[in-house]
PDB file of N, CA and C in Angstrom:
ATOM      1  N   MET A   1    -149.798 -74.929  15.122  1.00  0.00           N
ATOM      2  CA  MET A   1    -148.540 -75.088  14.403  1.00  0.00           C
ATOM      3  C   MET A   1    -147.461 -74.323  15.181  1.00  0.00           C
ATOM      4  N   GLU A   2    -146.340 -74.976  15.384  1.00  0.00           N
ATOM      5  CA  GLU A   2    -145.270 -74.339  16.143  1.00  0.00           C
ATOM      6  C   GLU A   2    -144.664 -73.165  15.375  1.00  0.00           C
ATOM      7  N   ALA A   3    -144.096 -72.224  16.109  1.00  0.00           N
ATOM      8  CA  ALA A   3    -143.573 -70.986  15.514  1.00  0.00           C
ATOM      9  C   ALA A   3    -142.455 -71.248  14.507  1.00  0.00           C
ATOM     10  N   ALA A   4    -141.547 -72.175  14.794  1.00  0.00           N
ATOM     11  CA  ALA A   4    -140.426 -72.448  13.879  1.00  0.00           C
ATOM     12  C   ALA A   4    -140.929 -73.008  12.555  1.00  0.00           C
ATOM     13  N   LEU A   5    -141.910 -73.902  12.619  1.00  0.00           N
ATOM     14  CA  LEU A   5    -142.480 -74.482  11.398  1.00  0.00           C
ATOM     15  C   LEU A   5    -143.235 -73.419  10.612  1.00  0.00           C
ATOM     16  N   LYS A   6    -143.966 -72.577  11.320  1.00  0.00           N
ATOM     17  CA  LYS A   6    -144.700 -71.485  10.671  1.00  0.00           C
ATOM     18  C   LYS A   6    -143.732 -70.557   9.936  1.00  0.00           C
ATOM     19  N   ALA A   7    -142.618 -70.217  10.581  1.00  0.00           N
ATOM     20  CA  ALA A   7    -141.614 -69.344   9.964  1.00  0.00           C
ATOM     21  C   ALA A   7    -141.003 -70.018   8.733  1.00  0.00           C
ATOM     22  N   LYS A   8    -140.737 -71.318   8.836  1.00  0.00           N
ATOM     23  CA  LYS A   8    -140.146 -72.062   7.722  1.00  0.00           C
ATOM     24  C   LYS A   8    -141.097 -72.073   6.527  1.00  0.00           C
ATOM     25  N   LEU A   9    -142.377 -72.352   6.772  1.00  0.00           N
ATOM     26  CA  LEU A   9    -143.345 -72.415   5.670  1.00  0.00           C
ATOM     27  C   LEU A   9    -143.627 -71.040   5.087  1.00  0.00           C
ATOM     28  N   THR A  10    -143.568 -70.000   5.903  1.00  0.00           N
ATOM     29  CA  THR A  10    -143.714 -68.632   5.395  1.00  0.00           C
ATOM     30  C   THR A  10    -142.578 -68.330   4.425  1.00  0.00           C
ATOM     31  N   LYS A  11    -141.365 -68.744   4.784  1.00  0.00           N
ATOM     32  CA  LYS A  11    -140.201 -68.540   3.917  1.00  0.00           C
ATOM     33  C   LYS A  11    -140.346 -69.338   2.623  1.00  0.00           C
ATOM     34  N   VAL A  12    -140.889 -70.551   2.712  1.00  0.00           N
ATOM     35  CA  VAL A  12    -141.113 -71.378   1.512  1.00  0.00           C
ATOM     36  C   VAL A  12    -142.044 -70.648   0.546  1.00  0.00           C
ATOM     37  N   VAL A  13    -143.127 -70.084   1.058  1.00  0.00           N
ATOM     38  CA  VAL A  13    -144.081 -69.343   0.215  1.00  0.00           C
ATOM     39  C   VAL A  13    -143.359 -68.191  -0.489  1.00  0.00           C
ATOM     40  N   GLU A  14    -142.554 -67.442   0.251  1.00  0.00           N
ATOM     41  CA  GLU A  14    -141.814 -66.313  -0.343  1.00  0.00           C
ATOM     42  C   GLU A  14    -140.871 -66.797  -1.444  1.00  0.00           C
ATOM     43  N   LEU A  15    -140.136 -67.869  -1.174  1.00  0.00           N
ATOM     44  CA  LEU A  15    -139.159 -68.372  -2.141  1.00  0.00           C
ATOM     45  C   LEU A  15    -139.825 -68.917  -3.398  1.00  0.00           C
ATOM     46  N   VAL A  16    -140.911 -69.665  -3.234  1.00  0.00           N
ATOM     47  CA  VAL A  16    -141.606 -70.219  -4.402  1.00  0.00           C
ATOM     48  C   VAL A  16    -142.166 -69.084  -5.246  1.00  0.00           C
ATOM     49  N   ASP A  17    -142.772 -68.087  -4.598  1.00  0.00           N
ATOM     50  CA  ASP A  17    -143.295 -66.934  -5.350  1.00  0.00           C
ATOM     51  C   ASP A  17    -142.178 -66.226  -6.111  1.00  0.00           C
ATOM     52  N   LYS A  18    -141.018 -66.115  -5.488  1.00  0.00           N
ATOM     53  CA  LYS A  18    -139.878 -65.442  -6.122  1.00  0.00           C
ATOM     54  C   LYS A  18    -139.338 -66.262  -7.302  1.00  0.00           C
ATOM     55  N   ASN A  19    -139.298 -67.593  -7.148  1.00  0.00           N
ATOM     56  CA  ASN A  19    -138.756 -68.475  -8.187  1.00  0.00           C
ATOM     57  C   ASN A  19    -139.659 -68.592  -9.407  1.00  0.00           C
ATOM     58  N   LEU A  20    -140.957 -68.439  -9.198  1.00  0.00           N
ATOM     59  CA  LEU A  20    -141.899 -68.640 -10.307  1.00  0.00           C
ATOM     60  C   LEU A  20    -142.543 -67.333 -10.710  1.00  0.00           C
ATOM     61  N   ALA A  21    -142.120 -66.824 -11.820  1.00  0.00           N
ATOM     62  CA  ALA A  21    -142.703 -65.587 -12.337  1.00  0.00           C
ATOM     63  C   ALA A  21    -143.356 -65.883 -13.679  1.00  0.00           C
ATOM     64  N   ASP A  22    -144.196 -66.908 -13.711  1.00  0.00           N
ATOM     65  CA  ASP A  22    -144.847 -67.327 -14.947  1.00  0.00           C
ATOM     66  C   ASP A  22    -146.310 -66.881 -14.913  1.00  0.00           C
ATOM     67  N   PRO A  23    -146.733 -66.047 -15.859  1.00  0.00           N
ATOM     68  CA  PRO A  23    -148.120 -65.568 -15.838  1.00  0.00           C
ATOM     69  C   PRO A  23    -149.149 -66.674 -16.097  1.00  0.00           C
ATOM     70  N   ASP A  24    -148.708 -67.827 -16.606  1.00  0.00           N
ATOM     71  CA  ASP A  24    -149.633 -68.933 -16.872  1.00  0.00           C
ATOM     72  C   ASP A  24    -149.816 -69.846 -15.661  1.00  0.00           C
ATOM     73  N   ILE A  25    -149.133 -69.543 -14.569  1.00  0.00           N
ATOM     74  CA  ILE A  25    -149.220 -70.375 -13.378  1.00  0.00           C
ATOM     75  C   ILE A  25    -149.794 -69.560 -12.227  1.00  0.00           C
ATOM     76  N   GLU A  26    -150.836 -70.119 -11.615  1.00  0.00           N
ATOM     77  CA  GLU A  26    -151.408 -69.513 -10.411  1.00  0.00           C
ATOM     78  C   GLU A  26    -151.165 -70.477  -9.266  1.00  0.00           C
ATOM     79  N   LEU A  27    -150.716 -69.954  -8.155  1.00  0.00           N
ATOM     80  CA  LEU A  27    -150.482 -70.775  -6.976  1.00  0.00           C
ATOM     81  C   LEU A  27    -151.386 -70.302  -5.851  1.00  0.00           C
ATOM     82  N   ASP A  28    -152.053 -71.247  -5.226  1.00  0.00           N
ATOM     83  CA  ASP A  28    -152.854 -70.968  -4.040  1.00  0.00           C
ATOM     84  C   ASP A  28    -152.279 -71.812  -2.919  1.00  0.00           C
ATOM     85  N   TYR A  29    -151.913 -71.157  -1.844  1.00  0.00           N
ATOM     86  CA  TYR A  29    -151.288 -71.846  -0.728  1.00  0.00           C
ATOM     87  C   TYR A  29    -152.334 -72.190   0.322  1.00  0.00           C
ATOM     88  N   PHE A  30    -152.355 -73.434   0.726  1.00  0.00           N
ATOM     89  CA  PHE A  30    -153.266 -73.910   1.764  1.00  0.00           C
ATOM     90  C   PHE A  30    -152.397 -74.407   2.916  1.00  0.00           C
ATOM     91  N   ILE A  31    -151.895 -73.458   3.680  1.00  0.00           N
ATOM     92  CA  ILE A  31    -150.994 -73.764   4.775  1.00  0.00           C
ATOM     93  C   ILE A  31    -151.605 -73.176   6.050  1.00  0.00           C
ATOM     94  N   PRO A  32    -152.210 -74.025   6.859  1.00  0.00           N
ATOM     95  CA  PRO A  32    -152.853 -73.539   8.087  1.00  0.00           C
ATOM     96  C   PRO A  32    -151.875 -72.768   8.962  1.00  0.00           C
ATOM     97  N   GLY A  33    -152.320 -71.613   9.422  1.00  0.00           N
ATOM     98  CA  GLY A  33    -151.489 -70.790  10.290  1.00  0.00           C
ATOM     99  C   GLY A  33    -150.519 -69.893   9.550  1.00  0.00           C
ATOM    100  N   VAL A  34    -150.371 -70.104   8.233  1.00  0.00           N
ATOM    101  CA  VAL A  34    -149.457 -69.273   7.445  1.00  0.00           C
ATOM    102  C   VAL A  34    -150.250 -68.482   6.417  1.00  0.00           C
ATOM    103  N   THR A  35    -150.947 -69.167   5.531  1.00  0.00           N
ATOM    104  CA  THR A  35    -151.714 -68.484   4.491  1.00  0.00           C
ATOM    105  C   THR A  35    -153.217 -68.571   4.736  1.00  0.00           C
ATOM    106  N   MET A  36    -153.595 -69.302   5.759  1.00  0.00           N
ATOM    107  CA  MET A  36    -155.011 -69.410   6.091  1.00  0.00           C
ATOM    108  C   MET A  36    -155.154 -69.569   7.596  1.00  0.00           C
ATOM    109  N   ASP A  37    -156.268 -69.132   8.097  1.00  0.00           N
ATOM    110  CA  ASP A  37    -156.552 -69.233   9.517  1.00  0.00           C
ATOM    111  C   ASP A  37    -156.680 -70.713   9.891  1.00  0.00           C
ATOM    112  N   GLU A  38    -156.043 -71.115  10.968  1.00  0.00           N
ATOM    113  CA  GLU A  38    -156.054 -72.532  11.338  1.00  0.00           C
ATOM    114  C   GLU A  38    -157.469 -73.035  11.601  1.00  0.00           C
ATOM    115  N   GLU A  39    -158.343 -72.177  12.086  1.00  0.00           N
ATOM    116  CA  GLU A  39    -159.717 -72.604  12.364  1.00  0.00           C
ATOM    117  C   GLU A  39    -160.510 -72.849  11.084  1.00  0.00           C
ATOM    118  N   THR A  40    -160.148 -72.158  10.008  1.00  0.00           N
ATOM    119  CA  THR A  40    -160.896 -72.309   8.764  1.00  0.00           C
ATOM    120  C   THR A  40    -160.261 -73.322   7.817  1.00  0.00           C
ATOM    121  N   ALA A  41    -159.140 -73.897   8.217  1.00  0.00           N
ATOM    122  CA  ALA A  41    -158.463 -74.876   7.366  1.00  0.00           C
ATOM    123  C   ALA A  41    -159.305 -76.146   7.287  1.00  0.00           C
ATOM    124  N   LEU A  42    -159.689 -76.509   6.067  1.00  0.00           N
ATOM    125  CA  LEU A  42    -160.498 -77.706   5.886  1.00  0.00           C
ATOM    126  C   LEU A  42    -159.658 -78.960   6.025  1.00  0.00           C
ATOM    127  N   ASP A  43    -158.451 -78.924   5.495  1.00  0.00           N
ATOM    128  CA  ASP A  43    -157.582 -80.093   5.527  1.00  0.00           C
ATOM    129  C   ASP A  43    -156.297 -79.716   6.247  1.00  0.00           C
ATOM    130  N   ALA A  44    -156.390 -79.631   7.562  1.00  0.00           N
ATOM    131  CA  ALA A  44    -155.248 -79.180   8.346  1.00  0.00           C
ATOM    132  C   ALA A  44    -154.209 -80.280   8.530  1.00  0.00           C
ATOM    133  N   SER A  45    -154.505 -81.485   8.062  1.00  0.00           N
ATOM    134  CA  SER A  45    -153.573 -82.584   8.283  1.00  0.00           C
ATOM    135  C   SER A  45    -152.292 -82.428   7.470  1.00  0.00           C
ATOM    136  N   GLU A  46    -152.370 -81.787   6.317  1.00  0.00           N
ATOM    137  CA  GLU A  46    -151.185 -81.660   5.476  1.00  0.00           C
ATOM    138  C   GLU A  46    -151.271 -80.377   4.665  1.00  0.00           C
ATOM    139  N   PRO A  47    -150.306 -79.472   4.846  1.00  0.00           N
ATOM    140  CA  PRO A  47    -150.322 -78.255   4.020  1.00  0.00           C
ATOM    141  C   PRO A  47    -150.056 -78.618   2.560  1.00  0.00           C
ATOM    142  N   TYR A  48    -150.594 -77.815   1.657  1.00  0.00           N
ATOM    143  CA  TYR A  48    -150.361 -78.068   0.235  1.00  0.00           C
ATOM    144  C   TYR A  48    -150.448 -76.782  -0.559  1.00  0.00           C
ATOM    145  N   ILE A  49    -149.978 -76.879  -1.793  1.00  0.00           N
ATOM    146  CA  ILE A  49    -150.051 -75.776  -2.738  1.00  0.00           C
ATOM    147  C   ILE A  49    -150.900 -76.263  -3.906  1.00  0.00           C
ATOM    148  N   LEU A  50    -151.885 -75.469  -4.289  1.00  0.00           N
ATOM    149  CA  LEU A  50    -152.707 -75.804  -5.443  1.00  0.00           C
ATOM    150  C   LEU A  50    -152.172 -75.022  -6.636  1.00  0.00           C
ATOM    151  N   LEU A  51    -151.703 -75.761  -7.625  1.00  0.00           N
ATOM    152  CA  LEU A  51    -151.144 -75.192  -8.848  1.00  0.00           C
ATOM    153  C   LEU A  51    -152.224 -75.203  -9.916  1.00  0.00           C
ATOM    154  N   THR A  52    -152.471 -74.055 -10.502  1.00  0.00           N
ATOM    155  CA  THR A  52    -153.377 -73.971 -11.647  1.00  0.00           C
ATOM    156  C   THR A  52    -152.549 -73.480 -12.825  1.00  0.00           C
ATOM    157  N   TYR A  53    -152.481 -74.315 -13.846  1.00  0.00           N
ATOM    158  CA  TYR A  53    -151.715 -73.983 -15.055  1.00  0.00           C
ATOM    159  C   TYR A  53    -152.706 -73.578 -16.126  1.00  0.00           C
ATOM    160  N   ILE A  54    -152.607 -72.343 -16.587  1.00  0.00           N
ATOM    161  CA  ILE A  54    -153.540 -71.808 -17.576  1.00  0.00           C
ATOM    162  C   ILE A  54    -152.976 -72.107 -18.958  1.00  0.00           C
ATOM    163  N   ILE A  55    -153.608 -73.063 -19.633  1.00  0.00           N
ATOM    164  CA  ILE A  55    -153.130 -73.486 -20.947  1.00  0.00           C
ATOM    165  C   ILE A  55    -153.604 -72.505 -22.012  1.00  0.00           C
ATOM    166  N   ASN A  56    -154.866 -72.184 -21.950  1.00  0.00           N
ATOM    167  CA  ASN A  56    -155.421 -71.112 -22.778  1.00  0.00           C
ATOM    168  C   ASN A  56    -156.638 -70.568 -22.041  1.00  0.00           C
ATOM    169  N   GLU A  57    -157.340 -69.601 -22.627  1.00  0.00           N
ATOM    170  CA  GLU A  57    -158.433 -68.956 -21.899  1.00  0.00           C
ATOM    171  C   GLU A  57    -159.538 -69.917 -21.486  1.00  0.00           C
ATOM    172  N   ASP A  58    -159.687 -71.025 -22.195  1.00  0.00           N
ATOM    173  CA  ASP A  58    -160.763 -71.970 -21.889  1.00  0.00           C
ATOM    174  C   ASP A  58    -160.305 -73.218 -21.150  1.00  0.00           C
ATOM    175  N   HIS A  59    -159.006 -73.390 -20.994  1.00  0.00           N
ATOM    176  CA  HIS A  59    -158.507 -74.666 -20.490  1.00  0.00           C
ATOM    177  C   HIS A  59    -157.437 -74.473 -19.418  1.00  0.00           C
ATOM    178  N   THR A  60    -157.661 -75.089 -18.262  1.00  0.00           N
ATOM    179  CA  THR A  60    -156.669 -75.065 -17.196  1.00  0.00           C
ATOM    180  C   THR A  60    -156.477 -76.485 -16.674  1.00  0.00           C
ATOM    181  N   GLN A  61    -155.344 -76.713 -16.075  1.00  0.00           N
ATOM    182  CA  GLN A  61    -155.069 -77.969 -15.394  1.00  0.00           C
ATOM    183  C   GLN A  61    -154.667 -77.621 -13.964  1.00  0.00           C
ATOM    184  N   LYS A  62    -155.117 -78.457 -13.031  1.00  0.00           N
ATOM    185  CA  LYS A  62    -154.786 -78.213 -11.625  1.00  0.00           C
ATOM    186  C   LYS A  62    -154.022 -79.395 -11.065  1.00  0.00           C
ATOM    187  N   GLN A  63    -153.142 -79.081 -10.141  1.00  0.00           N
ATOM    188  CA  GLN A  63    -152.353 -80.105  -9.468  1.00  0.00           C
ATOM    189  C   GLN A  63    -152.175 -79.682  -8.019  1.00  0.00           C
ATOM    190  N   ARG A  64    -152.414 -80.596  -7.124  1.00  0.00           N
ATOM    191  CA  ARG A  64    -152.208 -80.345  -5.701  1.00  0.00           C
ATOM    192  C   ARG A  64    -150.815 -80.852  -5.338  1.00  0.00           C
ATOM    193  N   ILE A  65    -149.989 -79.973  -4.768  1.00  0.00           N
ATOM    194  CA  ILE A  65    -148.628 -80.324  -4.376  1.00  0.00           C
ATOM    195  C   ILE A  65    -148.579 -80.349  -2.845  1.00  0.00           C
ATOM    196  N   PRO A  66    -148.595 -81.543  -2.269  1.00  0.00           N
ATOM    197  CA  PRO A  66    -148.551 -81.617  -0.802  1.00  0.00           C
ATOM    198  C   PRO A  66    -147.170 -81.285  -0.268  1.00  0.00           C
ATOM    199  N   ILE A  67    -147.153 -80.680   0.889  1.00  0.00           N
ATOM    200  CA  ILE A  67    -145.891 -80.458   1.591  1.00  0.00           C
ATOM    201  C   ILE A  67    -145.874 -81.503   2.705  1.00  0.00           C
ATOM    202  N   LYS A  68    -145.266 -82.623   2.400  1.00  0.00           N
ATOM    203  CA  LYS A  68    -145.310 -83.787   3.283  1.00  0.00           C
ATOM    204  C   LYS A  68    -144.421 -83.608   4.515  1.00  0.00           C
ATOM    205  N   ASP A  69    -144.746 -84.373   5.546  1.00  0.00           N
ATOM    206  CA  ASP A  69    -144.009 -84.288   6.808  1.00  0.00           C
ATOM    207  C   ASP A  69    -142.506 -84.480   6.625  1.00  0.00           C
ATOM    208  N   ASN A  70    -142.116 -85.413   5.747  1.00  0.00           N
ATOM    209  CA  ASN A  70    -140.679 -85.660   5.574  1.00  0.00           C
ATOM    210  C   ASN A  70    -139.974 -84.484   4.899  1.00  0.00           C
ATOM    211  N   TYR A  71    -140.698 -83.603   4.210  1.00  0.00           N
ATOM    212  CA  TYR A  71    -140.100 -82.403   3.619  1.00  0.00           C
ATOM    213  C   TYR A  71    -139.793 -81.362   4.698  1.00  0.00           C
ATOM    214  N   LEU A  72    -140.574 -81.393   5.771  1.00  0.00           N
ATOM    215  CA  LEU A  72    -140.509 -80.326   6.771  1.00  0.00           C
ATOM    216  C   LEU A  72    -139.192 -80.299   7.543  1.00  0.00           C
ATOM    217  N   SER A  73    -138.405 -81.371   7.458  1.00  0.00           N
ATOM    218  CA  SER A  73    -137.098 -81.372   8.122  1.00  0.00           C
ATOM    219  C   SER A  73    -136.046 -80.670   7.263  1.00  0.00           C
ATOM    220  N   LYS A  74    -136.372 -80.397   6.014  1.00  0.00           N
ATOM    221  CA  LYS A  74    -135.436 -79.750   5.093  1.00  0.00           C
ATOM    222  C   LYS A  74    -135.439 -78.237   5.310  1.00  0.00           C
ATOM    223  N   THR A  75    -134.468 -77.555   4.693  1.00  0.00           N
ATOM    224  CA  THR A  75    -134.426 -76.091   4.790  1.00  0.00           C
ATOM    225  C   THR A  75    -135.540 -75.493   3.925  1.00  0.00           C
ATOM    226  N   PRO A  76    -135.936 -74.249   4.198  1.00  0.00           N
ATOM    227  CA  PRO A  76    -136.947 -73.610   3.342  1.00  0.00           C
ATOM    228  C   PRO A  76    -136.512 -73.583   1.875  1.00  0.00           C
ATOM    229  N   GLU A  77    -135.227 -73.371   1.635  1.00  0.00           N
ATOM    230  CA  GLU A  77    -134.717 -73.326   0.258  1.00  0.00           C
ATOM    231  C   GLU A  77    -134.879 -74.678  -0.425  1.00  0.00           C
ATOM    232  N   ASP A  78    -134.567 -75.756   0.307  1.00  0.00           N
ATOM    233  CA  ASP A  78    -134.724 -77.101  -0.264  1.00  0.00           C
ATOM    234  C   ASP A  78    -136.189 -77.420  -0.557  1.00  0.00           C
ATOM    235  N   ILE A  79    -137.060 -77.049   0.357  1.00  0.00           N
ATOM    236  CA  ILE A  79    -138.497 -77.294   0.139  1.00  0.00           C
ATOM    237  C   ILE A  79    -138.979 -76.492  -1.071  1.00  0.00           C
ATOM    238  N   ALA A  80    -138.577 -75.218  -1.147  1.00  0.00           N
ATOM    239  CA  ALA A  80    -138.984 -74.366  -2.274  1.00  0.00           C
ATOM    240  C   ALA A  80    -138.457 -74.926  -3.586  1.00  0.00           C
ATOM    241  N   ASN A  81    -137.218 -75.412  -3.595  1.00  0.00           N
ATOM    242  CA  ASN A  81    -136.653 -76.012  -4.809  1.00  0.00           C
ATOM    243  C   ASN A  81    -137.414 -77.267  -5.206  1.00  0.00           C
ATOM    244  N   LEU A  82    -137.803 -78.064  -4.235  1.00  0.00           N
ATOM    245  CA  LEU A  82    -138.567 -79.275  -4.510  1.00  0.00           C
ATOM    246  C   LEU A  82    -139.937 -78.928  -5.098  1.00  0.00           C
ATOM    247  N   VAL A  83    -140.604 -77.960  -4.491  1.00  0.00           N
ATOM    248  CA  VAL A  83    -141.915 -77.526  -4.991  1.00  0.00           C
ATOM    249  C   VAL A  83    -141.776 -76.968  -6.407  1.00  0.00           C
ATOM    250  N   THR A  84    -140.762 -76.144  -6.627  1.00  0.00           N
ATOM    251  CA  THR A  84    -140.527 -75.571  -7.956  1.00  0.00           C
ATOM    252  C   THR A  84    -140.271 -76.675  -8.976  1.00  0.00           C
ATOM    253  N   PHE A  85    -139.499 -77.684  -8.583  1.00  0.00           N
ATOM    254  CA  PHE A  85    -139.234 -78.824  -9.466  1.00  0.00           C
ATOM    255  C   PHE A  85    -140.533 -79.540  -9.829  1.00  0.00           C
ATOM    256  N   PHE A  86    -141.419 -79.785  -8.848  1.00  0.00           N
ATOM    257  CA  PHE A  86    -142.696 -80.443  -9.119  1.00  0.00           C
ATOM    258  C   PHE A  86    -143.543 -79.606 -10.082  1.00  0.00           C
ATOM    259  N   ILE A  87    -143.532 -78.300  -9.890  1.00  0.00           N
ATOM    260  CA  ILE A  87    -144.304 -77.410 -10.756  1.00  0.00           C
ATOM    261  C   ILE A  87    -143.760 -77.464 -12.184  1.00  0.00           C
ATOM    262  N   GLU A  88    -142.450 -77.411 -12.324  1.00  0.00           N
ATOM    263  CA  GLU A  88    -141.848 -77.470 -13.663  1.00  0.00           C
ATOM    264  C   GLU A  88    -142.139 -78.803 -14.344  1.00  0.00           C
ATOM    265  N   GLN A  89    -142.070 -79.893 -13.585  1.00  0.00           N
ATOM    266  CA  GLN A  89    -142.390 -81.216 -14.152  1.00  0.00           C
ATOM    267  C   GLN A  89    -143.830 -81.255 -14.646  1.00  0.00           C
ATOM    268  N   PHE A  90    -144.739 -80.751 -13.836  1.00  0.00           N
ATOM    269  CA  PHE A  90    -146.158 -80.760 -14.187  1.00  0.00           C
ATOM    270  C   PHE A  90    -146.405 -79.933 -15.442  1.00  0.00           C
ATOM    271  N   THR A  91    -145.841 -78.738 -15.517  1.00  0.00           N
ATOM    272  CA  THR A  91    -146.085 -77.894 -16.685  1.00  0.00           C
ATOM    273  C   THR A  91    -145.455 -78.500 -17.939  1.00  0.00           C
ATOM    274  N   GLU A  92    -144.294 -79.145 -17.787  1.00  0.00           N
ATOM    275  CA  GLU A  92    -143.677 -79.805 -18.947  1.00  0.00           C
ATOM    276  C   GLU A  92    -144.538 -80.963 -19.442  1.00  0.00           C
ATOM    277  N   GLN A  93    -145.128 -81.721 -18.516  1.00  0.00           N
ATOM    278  CA  GLN A  93    -146.024 -82.816 -18.908  1.00  0.00           C
ATOM    279  C   GLN A  93    -147.229 -82.272 -19.692  1.00  0.00           C
ATOM    280  N   ILE A  94    -147.825 -81.215 -19.173  1.00  0.00           N
ATOM    281  CA  ILE A  94    -148.996 -80.638 -19.827  1.00  0.00           C
ATOM    282  C   ILE A  94    -148.612 -80.095 -21.198  1.00  0.00           C
ATOM    283  N   ASP A  95    -147.506 -79.379 -21.281  1.00  0.00           N
ATOM    284  CA  ASP A  95    -147.051 -78.846 -22.559  1.00  0.00           C
ATOM    285  C   ASP A  95    -146.809 -79.961 -23.559  1.00  0.00           C
ATOM    286  N   SER A  96    -146.228 -81.048 -23.107  1.00  0.00           N
ATOM    287  CA  SER A  96    -145.951 -82.185 -23.961  1.00  0.00           C
ATOM    288  C   SER A  96    -147.249 -82.774 -24.522  1.00  0.00           C
ATOM    289  N   VAL A  97    -148.227 -82.942 -23.672  1.00  0.00           N
ATOM    290  CA  VAL A  97    -149.522 -83.485 -24.109  1.00  0.00           C
ATOM    291  C   VAL A  97    -150.237 -82.501 -25.035  1.00  0.00           C
ATOM    292  N   GLU A  98    -150.221 -81.220 -24.664  1.00  0.00           N
ATOM    293  CA  GLU A  98    -150.894 -80.202 -25.479  1.00  0.00           C
ATOM    294  C   GLU A  98    -150.266 -80.058 -26.869  1.00  0.00           C
ATOM    295  N   ASN A  99    -148.951 -80.244 -26.937  1.00  0.00           N
ATOM    296  CA  ASN A  99    -148.261 -80.092 -28.208  1.00  0.00           C
ATOM    297  C   ASN A  99    -148.165 -81.408 -28.980  1.00  0.00           C
ATOM    298  N   GLY A 100    -148.770 -82.451 -28.464  1.00  0.00           N
ATOM    299  CA  GLY A 100    -148.847 -83.716 -29.187  1.00  0.00           C
ATOM    300  C   GLY A 100    -147.632 -84.612 -29.056  1.00  0.00           C
ATOM    301  N   ALA A 101    -146.607 -84.187 -28.355  1.00  0.00           N
ATOM    302  CA  ALA A 101    -145.416 -85.019 -28.190  1.00  0.00           C
ATOM    303  C   ALA A 101    -145.540 -85.784 -26.875  1.00  0.00           C
ATOM    304  N   GLN A 102    -145.832 -87.064 -26.975  1.00  0.00           N
ATOM    305  CA  GLN A 102    -146.003 -87.842 -25.752  1.00  0.00           C
ATOM    306  C   GLN A 102    -144.877 -88.754 -25.587  1.00  0.00           C
TER     307      GLN A 102
END
């Protein structure tokens, strides 16, 4: 992974962590060369963020948020905002289903 892309994705991780301070959301970053060793990356073709939404102690929902190639031309702030938007959409969907309002 080139240095400029690595720096951009490192900034995205920082911004997303800063934007989301929800104790019910766990984020695991699978970004080769940034959050994981490139040699140990199982799916190095596309970096992604694994979102785990803790609904209650017995129930969680997971969503994989890919960081697609067309996103990589955007600024770190734009990518972080897009990821944050996807996370908010996902949690709102789950909340809607859990609360019976579909």
